Amino acid sequence: PLVNMLGGWRKKAAPLWRLKLVTYHKNWIYFTRSFGLDVIQEVEPEPSIPPSPQSVRRLINTMSKETIKVILAANFYDESKVRMICQRVSAQPAIVAFSVHGKPGINNYFQLMDHWLNVLLEAYRRTGAIK
């Protein structure tokens, strides 16, 4: 099949295809679509509006019901909120730099994409969803 001919980031991201996740913000839509991830919900109910206690409870219920085991978030958002939600549902946080120079060692777009994929793959490995 053609899928066996994939290379680069597509090949690296192949284990992520159709896995469910939550993102902190809608800013991940292009990335998640490009690699076939299924975003079920965002932590922020509306862009730039912090989640209320009620929206966090709804998110926790959704993650439990849908068996969602990863939250993808940029490292400039409230990591404690992401980690608290993950702890409640036995999920893994995938907290990443959002841009070049957003973390030491990420000096270009290629390093940034590798970083995103590596962190996501490791988060899903920790859940047991992939090997």
PDB file of C-alpha atoms in Angstrom:
ATOM      1  CA  PRO A   1       0.000   0.000   0.000  1.00  0.00           C
ATOM      2  CA  LEU A   2       0.969   3.611  -0.517  1.00  0.00           C
ATOM      3  CA  VAL A   3       1.107   4.237   3.223  1.00  0.00           C
ATOM      4  CA  ASN A   4       4.293   2.153   3.335  1.00  0.00           C
ATOM      5  CA  MET A   5       5.946   4.732   1.075  1.00  0.00           C
ATOM      6  CA  LEU A   6       5.453   7.591   3.507  1.00  0.00           C
ATOM      7  CA  GLY A   7       8.566   9.232   4.842  1.00  0.00           C
ATOM      8  CA  GLY A   8       9.617  12.064   7.104  1.00  0.00           C
ATOM      9  CA  TRP A   9       7.057  13.523   9.479  1.00  0.00           C
ATOM     10  CA  ARG A  10       4.164  11.590   7.922  1.00  0.00           C
ATOM     11  CA  LYS A  11       5.874   8.288   8.597  1.00  0.00           C
ATOM     12  CA  LYS A  12       6.902   9.380  12.087  1.00  0.00           C
ATOM     13  CA  ALA A  13       3.334  10.503  12.885  1.00  0.00           C
ATOM     14  CA  ALA A  14       1.634   7.427  11.403  1.00  0.00           C
ATOM     15  CA  PRO A  15       0.976   5.860  14.856  1.00  0.00           C
ATOM     16  CA  LEU A  16      -1.001   9.000  15.793  1.00  0.00           C
ATOM     17  CA  TRP A  17      -3.512   8.605  12.951  1.00  0.00           C
ATOM     18  CA  ARG A  18      -7.085   8.851  14.289  1.00  0.00           C
ATOM     19  CA  LEU A  19      -6.101   8.944  17.943  1.00  0.00           C
ATOM     20  CA  LYS A  20      -8.317  11.149  20.093  1.00  0.00           C
ATOM     21  CA  LEU A  21      -7.007  14.061  22.094  1.00  0.00           C
ATOM     22  CA  VAL A  22      -7.922  17.335  23.721  1.00  0.00           C
ATOM     23  CA  THR A  23      -6.042  20.520  22.914  1.00  0.00           C
ATOM     24  CA  TYR A  24      -5.809  23.533  25.156  1.00  0.00           C
ATOM     25  CA  HIS A  25      -6.675  25.975  22.387  1.00  0.00           C
ATOM     26  CA  LYS A  26      -7.969  25.863  18.820  1.00  0.00           C
ATOM     27  CA  ASN A  27      -4.523  26.937  17.570  1.00  0.00           C
ATOM     28  CA  TRP A  28      -3.616  23.258  16.979  1.00  0.00           C
ATOM     29  CA  ILE A  29      -6.247  22.645  14.297  1.00  0.00           C
ATOM     30  CA  TYR A  30      -3.909  22.723  11.281  1.00  0.00           C
ATOM     31  CA  PHE A  31      -1.313  20.515  12.922  1.00  0.00           C
ATOM     32  CA  THR A  32      -3.844  17.954  14.152  1.00  0.00           C
ATOM     33  CA  ARG A  33      -5.610  17.814  10.786  1.00  0.00           C
ATOM     34  CA  SER A  34      -2.313  17.417   8.945  1.00  0.00           C
ATOM     35  CA  PHE A  35      -1.431  14.338  10.989  1.00  0.00           C
ATOM     36  CA  GLY A  36      -4.906  12.846  11.350  1.00  0.00           C
ATOM     37  CA  LEU A  37      -5.426  13.408  15.067  1.00  0.00           C
ATOM     38  CA  ASP A  38      -9.035  13.599  16.237  1.00  0.00           C
ATOM     39  CA  VAL A  39      -9.540  16.665  18.461  1.00  0.00           C
ATOM     40  CA  ILE A  40     -12.586  16.025  20.643  1.00  0.00           C
ATOM     41  CA  GLN A  41     -12.600  19.266  22.629  1.00  0.00           C
ATOM     42  CA  GLU A  42     -10.488  22.199  23.781  1.00  0.00           C
ATOM     43  CA  VAL A  43      -9.711  23.103  27.390  1.00  0.00           C
ATOM     44  CA  GLU A  44     -10.600  26.725  26.600  1.00  0.00           C
ATOM     45  CA  PRO A  45     -14.319  26.780  25.723  1.00  0.00           C
ATOM     46  CA  GLU A  46     -13.708  29.845  23.549  1.00  0.00           C
ATOM     47  CA  PRO A  47     -10.344  31.181  22.377  1.00  0.00           C
ATOM     48  CA  SER A  48      -8.699  33.387  25.017  1.00  0.00           C
ATOM     49  CA  ILE A  49     -11.408  32.655  27.605  1.00  0.00           C
ATOM     50  CA  PRO A  50     -10.034  30.688  30.560  1.00  0.00           C
ATOM     51  CA  PRO A  51     -12.032  27.576  31.399  1.00  0.00           C
ATOM     52  CA  SER A  52     -14.571  27.932  34.186  1.00  0.00           C
ATOM     53  CA  PRO A  53     -14.940  25.224  36.846  1.00  0.00           C
ATOM     54  CA  GLN A  54     -18.109  24.060  35.058  1.00  0.00           C
ATOM     55  CA  SER A  55     -16.351  23.781  31.679  1.00  0.00           C
ATOM     56  CA  VAL A  56     -13.499  21.854  33.312  1.00  0.00           C
ATOM     57  CA  ARG A  57     -16.020  19.417  34.836  1.00  0.00           C
ATOM     58  CA  ARG A  58     -17.664  18.948  31.421  1.00  0.00           C
ATOM     59  CA  LEU A  59     -14.259  18.359  29.851  1.00  0.00           C
ATOM     60  CA  ILE A  60     -13.341  15.780  32.493  1.00  0.00           C
ATOM     61  CA  ASN A  61     -16.653  14.003  31.883  1.00  0.00           C
ATOM     62  CA  THR A  62     -16.076  14.028  28.116  1.00  0.00           C
ATOM     63  CA  MET A  63     -12.520  12.746  28.463  1.00  0.00           C
ATOM     64  CA  SER A  64     -13.693   9.939  30.740  1.00  0.00           C
ATOM     65  CA  LYS A  65     -16.598   8.993  28.476  1.00  0.00           C
ATOM     66  CA  GLU A  66     -14.542   9.148  25.260  1.00  0.00           C
ATOM     67  CA  THR A  67     -11.423   7.580  26.854  1.00  0.00           C
ATOM     68  CA  ILE A  68      -9.213  10.496  25.824  1.00  0.00           C
ATOM     69  CA  LYS A  69      -5.738  10.054  27.256  1.00  0.00           C
ATOM     70  CA  VAL A  70      -3.730  13.078  25.998  1.00  0.00           C
ATOM     71  CA  ILE A  71      -4.001  16.859  26.253  1.00  0.00           C
ATOM     72  CA  LEU A  72      -1.831  18.872  23.861  1.00  0.00           C
ATOM     73  CA  ALA A  73      -0.950  22.347  25.148  1.00  0.00           C
ATOM     74  CA  ALA A  74       1.576  25.063  24.437  1.00  0.00           C
ATOM     75  CA  ASN A  75       4.001  25.767  27.267  1.00  0.00           C
ATOM     76  CA  PHE A  76       2.704  29.305  27.741  1.00  0.00           C
ATOM     77  CA  TYR A  77      -0.727  28.145  28.960  1.00  0.00           C
ATOM     78  CA  ASP A  78      -1.580  27.189  32.525  1.00  0.00           C
ATOM     79  CA  GLU A  79       0.290  23.907  32.891  1.00  0.00           C
ATOM     80  CA  SER A  80      -1.186  23.291  36.340  1.00  0.00           C
ATOM     81  CA  LYS A  81      -4.709  23.211  34.881  1.00  0.00           C
ATOM     82  CA  VAL A  82      -3.626  20.758  32.160  1.00  0.00           C
ATOM     83  CA  ARG A  83      -1.864  18.529  34.672  1.00  0.00           C
ATOM     84  CA  MET A  84      -4.829  18.614  37.086  1.00  0.00           C
ATOM     85  CA  ILE A  85      -7.254  17.553  34.332  1.00  0.00           C
ATOM     86  CA  CYS A  86      -4.877  14.804  33.213  1.00  0.00           C
ATOM     87  CA  GLN A  87      -4.523  13.542  36.765  1.00  0.00           C
ATOM     88  CA  ARG A  88      -8.317  13.340  37.170  1.00  0.00           C
ATOM     89  CA  VAL A  89      -8.744  11.147  34.080  1.00  0.00           C
ATOM     90  CA  SER A  90      -5.408   9.273  34.078  1.00  0.00           C
ATOM     91  CA  ALA A  91      -4.299  11.103  30.930  1.00  0.00           C
ATOM     92  CA  GLN A  92      -0.920  12.398  29.848  1.00  0.00           C
ATOM     93  CA  PRO A  93      -0.019  16.047  29.258  1.00  0.00           C
ATOM     94  CA  ALA A  94       1.820  16.828  26.019  1.00  0.00           C
ATOM     95  CA  ILE A  95       3.147  20.297  26.809  1.00  0.00           C
ATOM     96  CA  VAL A  96       5.246  21.737  24.011  1.00  0.00           C
ATOM     97  CA  ALA A  97       6.883  24.930  22.841  1.00  0.00           C
ATOM     98  CA  PHE A  98       4.533  26.605  20.400  1.00  0.00           C
ATOM     99  CA  SER A  99       7.104  28.419  18.309  1.00  0.00           C
ATOM    100  CA  VAL A 100      10.728  28.502  17.244  1.00  0.00           C
ATOM    101  CA  HIS A 101      12.822  29.648  20.236  1.00  0.00           C
ATOM    102  CA  GLY A 102       9.889  28.748  22.519  1.00  0.00           C
ATOM    103  CA  LYS A 103      12.217  26.353  24.328  1.00  0.00           C
ATOM    104  CA  PRO A 104      15.996  25.975  24.330  1.00  0.00           C
ATOM    105  CA  GLY A 105      17.207  23.857  21.430  1.00  0.00           C
ATOM    106  CA  ILE A 106      14.312  24.711  19.120  1.00  0.00           C
ATOM    107  CA  ASN A 107      15.975  27.031  16.659  1.00  0.00           C
ATOM    108  CA  ASN A 108      14.046  26.341  13.448  1.00  0.00           C
ATOM    109  CA  TYR A 109      10.751  25.010  12.145  1.00  0.00           C
ATOM    110  CA  PHE A 110      12.141  21.520  11.549  1.00  0.00           C
ATOM    111  CA  GLN A 111      13.220  21.210  15.182  1.00  0.00           C
ATOM    112  CA  LEU A 112       9.814  22.538  16.270  1.00  0.00           C
ATOM    113  CA  MET A 113       7.900  19.920  14.265  1.00  0.00           C
ATOM    114  CA  ASP A 114      10.186  17.166  15.552  1.00  0.00           C
ATOM    115  CA  HIS A 115       9.577  18.428  19.085  1.00  0.00           C
ATOM    116  CA  TRP A 116       5.778  18.393  18.698  1.00  0.00           C
ATOM    117  CA  LEU A 117       5.740  14.910  17.222  1.00  0.00           C
ATOM    118  CA  ASN A 118       8.235  13.495  19.734  1.00  0.00           C
ATOM    119  CA  VAL A 119       6.293  14.846  22.718  1.00  0.00           C
ATOM    120  CA  LEU A 120       2.968  13.564  21.364  1.00  0.00           C
ATOM    121  CA  LEU A 121       4.351  10.151  20.518  1.00  0.00           C
ATOM    122  CA  GLU A 122       5.871   9.837  23.992  1.00  0.00           C
ATOM    123  CA  ALA A 123       2.600  10.914  25.656  1.00  0.00           C
ATOM    124  CA  TYR A 124       0.649   8.260  23.725  1.00  0.00           C
ATOM    125  CA  ARG A 125       3.322   5.640  24.505  1.00  0.00           C
ATOM    126  CA  ARG A 126       2.923   6.406  28.218  1.00  0.00           C
ATOM    127  CA  THR A 127      -0.836   5.773  27.874  1.00  0.00           C
ATOM    128  CA  GLY A 128      -0.242   2.459  26.145  1.00  0.00           C
ATOM    129  CA  ALA A 129      -2.137   3.590  23.036  1.00  0.00           C
ATOM    130  CA  ILE A 130       0.925   3.038  20.832  1.00  0.00           C
ATOM    131  CA  LYS A 131       4.179   1.103  21.142  1.00  0.00           C
TER     132      LYS A 131
END
